[in-house]
Short mmCIF file of C-alpha atoms in Angstrom, two decimals:
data_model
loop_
_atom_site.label_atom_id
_atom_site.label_comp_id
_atom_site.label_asym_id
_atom_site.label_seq_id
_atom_site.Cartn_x
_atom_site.Cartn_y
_atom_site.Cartn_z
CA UNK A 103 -12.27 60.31 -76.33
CA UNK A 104 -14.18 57.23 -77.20
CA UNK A 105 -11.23 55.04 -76.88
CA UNK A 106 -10.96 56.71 -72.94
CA UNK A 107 -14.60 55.48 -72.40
CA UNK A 108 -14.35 52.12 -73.50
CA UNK A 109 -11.09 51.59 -71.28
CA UNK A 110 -13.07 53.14 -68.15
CA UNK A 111 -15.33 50.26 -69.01
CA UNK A 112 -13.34 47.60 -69.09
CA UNK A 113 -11.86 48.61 -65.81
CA UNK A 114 -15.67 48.75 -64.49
CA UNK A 115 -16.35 45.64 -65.56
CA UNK A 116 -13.42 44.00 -63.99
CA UNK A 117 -14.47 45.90 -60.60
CA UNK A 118 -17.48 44.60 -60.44
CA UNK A 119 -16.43 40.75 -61.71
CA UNK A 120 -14.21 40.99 -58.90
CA UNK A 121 -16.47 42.58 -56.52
CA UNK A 122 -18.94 39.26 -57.46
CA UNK A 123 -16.68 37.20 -56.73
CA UNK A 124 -15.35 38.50 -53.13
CA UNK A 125 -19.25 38.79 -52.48
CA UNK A 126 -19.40 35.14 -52.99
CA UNK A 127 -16.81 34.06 -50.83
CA UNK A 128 -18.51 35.92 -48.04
CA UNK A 129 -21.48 34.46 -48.20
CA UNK A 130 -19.85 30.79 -48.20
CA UNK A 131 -18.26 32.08 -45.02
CA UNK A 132 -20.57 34.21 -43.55
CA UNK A 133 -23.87 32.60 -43.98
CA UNK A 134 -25.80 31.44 -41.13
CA UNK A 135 -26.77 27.77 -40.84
CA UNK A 136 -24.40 26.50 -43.07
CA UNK A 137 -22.87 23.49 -41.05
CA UNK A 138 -26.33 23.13 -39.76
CA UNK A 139 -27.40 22.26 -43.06
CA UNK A 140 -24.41 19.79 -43.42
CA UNK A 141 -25.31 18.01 -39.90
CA UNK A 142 -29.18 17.90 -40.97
CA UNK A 143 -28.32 15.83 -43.64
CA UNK A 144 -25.67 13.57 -42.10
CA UNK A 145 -28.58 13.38 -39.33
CA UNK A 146 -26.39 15.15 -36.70
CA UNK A 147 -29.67 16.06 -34.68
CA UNK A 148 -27.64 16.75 -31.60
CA UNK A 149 -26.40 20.23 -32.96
CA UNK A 150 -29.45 21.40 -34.08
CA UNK A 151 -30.86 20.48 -30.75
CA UNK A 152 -27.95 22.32 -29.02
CA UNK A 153 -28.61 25.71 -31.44
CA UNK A 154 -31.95 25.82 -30.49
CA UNK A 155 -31.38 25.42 -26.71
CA UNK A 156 -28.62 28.32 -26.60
CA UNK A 157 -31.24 30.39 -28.52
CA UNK A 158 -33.82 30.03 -25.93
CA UNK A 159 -31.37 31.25 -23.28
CA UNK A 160 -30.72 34.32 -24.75
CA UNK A 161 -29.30 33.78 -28.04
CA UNK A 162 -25.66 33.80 -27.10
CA UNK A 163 -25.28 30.00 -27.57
CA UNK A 164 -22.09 28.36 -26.54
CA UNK A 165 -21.36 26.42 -30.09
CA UNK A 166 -19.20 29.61 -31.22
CA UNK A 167 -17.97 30.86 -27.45
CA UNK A 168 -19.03 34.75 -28.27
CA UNK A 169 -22.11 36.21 -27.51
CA UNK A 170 -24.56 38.05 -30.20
CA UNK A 171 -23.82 41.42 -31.09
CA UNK A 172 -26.69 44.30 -30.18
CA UNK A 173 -28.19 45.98 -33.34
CA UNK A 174 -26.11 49.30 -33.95
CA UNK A 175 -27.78 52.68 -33.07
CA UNK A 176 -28.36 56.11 -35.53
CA UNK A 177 -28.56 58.72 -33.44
CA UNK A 178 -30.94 61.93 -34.36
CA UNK A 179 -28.19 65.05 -35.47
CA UNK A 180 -28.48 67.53 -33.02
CA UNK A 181 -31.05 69.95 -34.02
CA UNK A 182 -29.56 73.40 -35.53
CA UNK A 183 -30.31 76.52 -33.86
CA UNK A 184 -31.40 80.05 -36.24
CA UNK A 185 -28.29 81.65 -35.02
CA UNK A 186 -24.58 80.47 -34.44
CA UNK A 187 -22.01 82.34 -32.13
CA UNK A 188 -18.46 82.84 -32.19
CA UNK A 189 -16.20 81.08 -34.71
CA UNK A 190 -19.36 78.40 -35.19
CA UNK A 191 -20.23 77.50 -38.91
CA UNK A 192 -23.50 79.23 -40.40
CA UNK A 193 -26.60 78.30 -39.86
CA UNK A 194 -29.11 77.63 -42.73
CA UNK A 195 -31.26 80.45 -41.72
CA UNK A 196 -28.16 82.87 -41.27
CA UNK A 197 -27.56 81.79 -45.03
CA UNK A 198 -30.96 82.71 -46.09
CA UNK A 199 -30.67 86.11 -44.28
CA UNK A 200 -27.50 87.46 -45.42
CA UNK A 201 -28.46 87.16 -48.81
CA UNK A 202 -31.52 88.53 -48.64
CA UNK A 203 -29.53 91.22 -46.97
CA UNK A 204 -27.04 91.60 -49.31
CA UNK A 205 -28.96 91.59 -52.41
CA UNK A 206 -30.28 95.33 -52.77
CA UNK A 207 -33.11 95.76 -55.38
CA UNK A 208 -30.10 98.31 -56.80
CA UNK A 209 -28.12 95.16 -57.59
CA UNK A 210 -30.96 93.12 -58.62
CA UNK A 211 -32.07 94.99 -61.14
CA UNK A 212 -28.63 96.16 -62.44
CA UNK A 213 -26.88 93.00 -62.64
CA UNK A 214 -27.62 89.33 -64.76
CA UNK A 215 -27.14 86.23 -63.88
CA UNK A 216 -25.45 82.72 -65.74
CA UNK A 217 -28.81 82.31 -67.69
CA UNK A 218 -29.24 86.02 -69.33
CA UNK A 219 -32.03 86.82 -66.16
CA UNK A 220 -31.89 89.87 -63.93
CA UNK A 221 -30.34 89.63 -60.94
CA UNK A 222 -26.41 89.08 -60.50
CA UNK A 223 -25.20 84.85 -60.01
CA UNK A 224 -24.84 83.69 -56.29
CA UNK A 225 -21.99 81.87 -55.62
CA UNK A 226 -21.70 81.45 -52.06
CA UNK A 227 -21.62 82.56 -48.32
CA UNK A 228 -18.93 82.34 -45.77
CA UNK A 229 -17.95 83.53 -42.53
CA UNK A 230 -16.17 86.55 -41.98
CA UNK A 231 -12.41 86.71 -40.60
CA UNK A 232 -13.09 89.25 -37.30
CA UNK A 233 -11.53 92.55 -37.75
CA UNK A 234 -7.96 92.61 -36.15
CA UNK A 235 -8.44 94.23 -32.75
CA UNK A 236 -11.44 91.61 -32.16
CA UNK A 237 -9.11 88.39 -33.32
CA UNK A 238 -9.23 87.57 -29.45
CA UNK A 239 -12.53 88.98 -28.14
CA UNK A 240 -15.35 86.59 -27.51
CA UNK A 241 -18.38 89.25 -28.11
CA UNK A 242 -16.88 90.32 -31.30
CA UNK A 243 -19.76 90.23 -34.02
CA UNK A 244 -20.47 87.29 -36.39
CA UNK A 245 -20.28 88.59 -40.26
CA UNK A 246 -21.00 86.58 -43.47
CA UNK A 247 -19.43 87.44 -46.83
CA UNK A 248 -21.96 87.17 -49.68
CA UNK A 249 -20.42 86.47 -53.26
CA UNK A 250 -21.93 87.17 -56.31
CA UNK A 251 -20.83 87.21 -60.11
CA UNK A 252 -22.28 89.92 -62.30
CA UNK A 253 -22.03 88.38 -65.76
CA UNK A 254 -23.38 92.08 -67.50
CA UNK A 255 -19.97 93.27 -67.01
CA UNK A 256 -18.21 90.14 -65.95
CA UNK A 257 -17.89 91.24 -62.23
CA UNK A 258 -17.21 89.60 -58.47
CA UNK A 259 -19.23 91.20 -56.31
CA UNK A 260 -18.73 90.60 -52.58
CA UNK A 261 -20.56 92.03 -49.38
CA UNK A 262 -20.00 91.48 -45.87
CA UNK A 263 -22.70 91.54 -43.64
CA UNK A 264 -23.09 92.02 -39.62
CA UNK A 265 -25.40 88.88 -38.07
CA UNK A 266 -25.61 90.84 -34.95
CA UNK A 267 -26.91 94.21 -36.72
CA UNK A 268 -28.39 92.92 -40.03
CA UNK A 269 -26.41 95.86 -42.06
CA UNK A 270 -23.94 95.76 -44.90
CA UNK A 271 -21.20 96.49 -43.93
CA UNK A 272 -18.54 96.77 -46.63
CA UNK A 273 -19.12 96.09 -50.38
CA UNK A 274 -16.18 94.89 -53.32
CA UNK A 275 -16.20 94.42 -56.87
CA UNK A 276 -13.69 93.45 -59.27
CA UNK A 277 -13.01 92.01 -62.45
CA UNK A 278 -10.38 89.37 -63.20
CA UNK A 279 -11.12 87.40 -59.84
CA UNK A 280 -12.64 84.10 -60.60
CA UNK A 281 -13.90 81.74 -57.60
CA UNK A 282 -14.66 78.39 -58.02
CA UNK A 283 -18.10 78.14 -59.86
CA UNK A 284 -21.44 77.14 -58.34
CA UNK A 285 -23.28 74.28 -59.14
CA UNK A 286 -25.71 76.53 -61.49
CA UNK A 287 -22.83 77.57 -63.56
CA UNK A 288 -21.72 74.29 -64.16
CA UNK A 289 -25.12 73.20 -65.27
CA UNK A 290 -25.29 76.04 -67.88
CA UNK A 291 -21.41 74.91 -68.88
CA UNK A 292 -22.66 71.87 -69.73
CA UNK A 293 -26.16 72.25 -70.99
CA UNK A 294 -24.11 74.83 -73.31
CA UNK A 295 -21.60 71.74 -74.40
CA UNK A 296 -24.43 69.19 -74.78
CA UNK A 297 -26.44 71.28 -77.39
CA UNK A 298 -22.61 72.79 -79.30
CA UNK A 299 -21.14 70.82 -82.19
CA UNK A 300 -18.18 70.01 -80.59
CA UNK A 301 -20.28 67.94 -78.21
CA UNK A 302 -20.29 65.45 -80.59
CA UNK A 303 -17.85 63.16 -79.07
CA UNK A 304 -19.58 63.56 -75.45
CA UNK A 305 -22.68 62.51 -76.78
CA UNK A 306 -21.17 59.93 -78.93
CA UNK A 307 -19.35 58.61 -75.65
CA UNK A 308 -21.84 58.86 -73.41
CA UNK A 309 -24.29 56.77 -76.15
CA UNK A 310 -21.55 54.19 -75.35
CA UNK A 311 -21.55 53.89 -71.83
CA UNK A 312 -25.28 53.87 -71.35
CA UNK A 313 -26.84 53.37 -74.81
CA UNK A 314 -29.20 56.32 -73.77
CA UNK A 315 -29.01 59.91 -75.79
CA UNK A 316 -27.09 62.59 -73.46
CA UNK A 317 -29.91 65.65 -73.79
CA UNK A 318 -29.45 66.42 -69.89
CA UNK A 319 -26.94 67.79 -67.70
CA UNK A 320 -28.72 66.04 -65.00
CA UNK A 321 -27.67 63.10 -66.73
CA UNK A 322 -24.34 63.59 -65.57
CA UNK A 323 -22.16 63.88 -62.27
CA UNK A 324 -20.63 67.43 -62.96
CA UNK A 325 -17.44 69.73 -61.37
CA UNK A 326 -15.43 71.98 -63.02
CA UNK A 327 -12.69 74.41 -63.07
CA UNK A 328 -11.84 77.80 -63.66
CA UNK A 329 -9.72 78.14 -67.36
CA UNK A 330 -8.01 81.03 -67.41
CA UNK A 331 -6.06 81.92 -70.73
CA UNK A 332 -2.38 81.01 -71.51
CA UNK A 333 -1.15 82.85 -74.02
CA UNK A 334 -0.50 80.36 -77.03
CA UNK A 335 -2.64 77.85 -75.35
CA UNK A 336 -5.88 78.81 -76.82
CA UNK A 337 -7.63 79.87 -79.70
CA UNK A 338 -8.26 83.73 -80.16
CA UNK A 339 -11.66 83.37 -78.97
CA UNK A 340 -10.47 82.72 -74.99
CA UNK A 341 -7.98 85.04 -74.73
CA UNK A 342 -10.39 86.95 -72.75
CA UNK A 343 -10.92 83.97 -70.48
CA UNK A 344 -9.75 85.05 -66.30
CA UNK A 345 -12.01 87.97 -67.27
CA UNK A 346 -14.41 86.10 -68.96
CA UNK A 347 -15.92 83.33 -66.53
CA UNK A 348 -14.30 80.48 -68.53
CA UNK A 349 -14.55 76.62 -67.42
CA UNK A 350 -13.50 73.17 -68.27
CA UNK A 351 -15.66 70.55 -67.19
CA UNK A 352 -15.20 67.01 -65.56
CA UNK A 353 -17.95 64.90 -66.20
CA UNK A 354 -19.26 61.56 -65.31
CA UNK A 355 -21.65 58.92 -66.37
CA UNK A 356 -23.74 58.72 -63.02
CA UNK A 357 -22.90 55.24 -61.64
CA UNK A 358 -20.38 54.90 -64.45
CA UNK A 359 -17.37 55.73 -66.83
CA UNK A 360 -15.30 59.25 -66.68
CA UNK A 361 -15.70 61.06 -70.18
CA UNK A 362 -12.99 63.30 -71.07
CA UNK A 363 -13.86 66.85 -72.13
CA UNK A 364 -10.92 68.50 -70.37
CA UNK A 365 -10.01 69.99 -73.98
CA UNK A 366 -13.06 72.11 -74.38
CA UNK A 367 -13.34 75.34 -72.96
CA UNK A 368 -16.85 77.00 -72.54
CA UNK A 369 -17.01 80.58 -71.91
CA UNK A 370 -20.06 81.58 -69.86
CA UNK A 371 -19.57 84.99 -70.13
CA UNK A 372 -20.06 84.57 -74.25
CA UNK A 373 -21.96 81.51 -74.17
CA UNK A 374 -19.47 79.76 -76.81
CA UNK A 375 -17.54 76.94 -76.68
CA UNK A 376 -13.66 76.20 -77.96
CA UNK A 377 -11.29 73.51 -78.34
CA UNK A 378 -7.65 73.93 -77.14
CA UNK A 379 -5.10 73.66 -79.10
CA UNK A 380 -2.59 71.18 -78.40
#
């Protein structure tokens, strides 16, 4: 692992020498004034007296033939309305309402989240497909499915919810269905793998890179993906990952190196973490 680090390195350094060095050339290109500076000391006074008298009719000059360019423009986003329509994403505030909606103080108090408190994990909210026999009808009513992972009994937990009506609609649970995990989750992963023995070589890598301790997860660029067991793959403890919520991490120095840590497995579900065996 330490041996991927310092390689990463190397290949940042080299970026950046190079990235120096194109800068450079820009500048002895680019820069403003240069031949003036060349013809100030040869005592070319002519050209400088030219510059200034394109400048002071307009600033388009005739030394170079083109005129100046106009400063560029950032224009204000549109301002986002409380509620979409149609097929239209949804809006912030529709976020906020469906899952207010869809979390019941029955499931709140019934379910746990990634950190051991009450309440089940959110994990995110999208729009509905319409029903079939309103596929092509343009007053057909917005819905929003609510996800949510239960880790008490290791359960997805989805609600859909009508915008126009403010009701839940339908409700689904399973077990063994394993979305892509939420930023949360992948802070617990690796707060879990900082603080484990076999986050040793992390820490050891990350020590290299930066010559800081890693104590933080916000020390680190973080994404992840679902493990799900392979039988022979993994050691006893994660056979139970894909009903277990099971990831691997990919993690990254911010504003440097890739660490490889693809090999360890943490199970959120157990709060333990495994090497694979190879």
């Amino acid at each position: 692992m330490r041996t991927t680090v310092r390689r990463h390195l190397g290949k940042v350094v080299a970026g950046a020498a190079v990235a120096v060095a194109a800068t450079a050339a820009m500048i002895a290109i680019t820069l403003p004034g240069t031949a003036g500076a060349e013809g100030t000391a040869g005592g070319s006074g002519e050209k400088t007296a030219a510059g200034q008298q394109g400048a002071g009719q307009g600033g388009t000059g005739q030394q170079g033939g083109s005129a100046a360019v106009a400063p560029g423009v950032v224009e204000q986003a549109p301002a986002e309305g409380e509620r979409g329509s149609g097929r239209d994403p949804l809006t912030d505030d529709e976020i906020a309402r469906v899952e207010r909606i869809a979390l019941s103080r029955q499931l709140f108090n019934a379910s746990q989240d990634v950190d051991g408190d009450r309440g089940p994990q959110p994990l995110g909210v999208d729009l509905a497909d319409p029903e079939a026999d309103e596929v092509d009808d343009p007053s057909a009513p917005r819905r929003a499915e609510v996800s949510f992972y239960d880790y008490k009994d290791d359960t997805l937990v989805t609600r859909t919810v009508n915008l126009d009506t403010g009701k839940v609609e339908a409700t689904g649970s399973g077990q063994g269905v394993q979305p892509p995990l939420s930023r949360a989750e992948n802070t617990e992963a690796a707060t879990l793998l900082i603080a484990d023995p076999l986050g040793a070589g992390l820490r050891a890598d990350y020590k290299d890179a930066t010559g800081k301790a890693l104590t933080s997860p916000d020390q680190l660029q973080l994404s992840s993906m679902v493990y799900r067991a392979v039988p022979g793959a993994q050691p006893a403890a994660f056979d139970s990952c894909g009903i277990h919520r099971c990831a691997r991490l990919l993690l990254k120095v911010k504003n440097g190196p890739w660490i490889d840590t693809r090999s360890l497995v943490i199970d959120l579900s157990t709060r333990k973490v495994a090497a694979l065996t190879r």
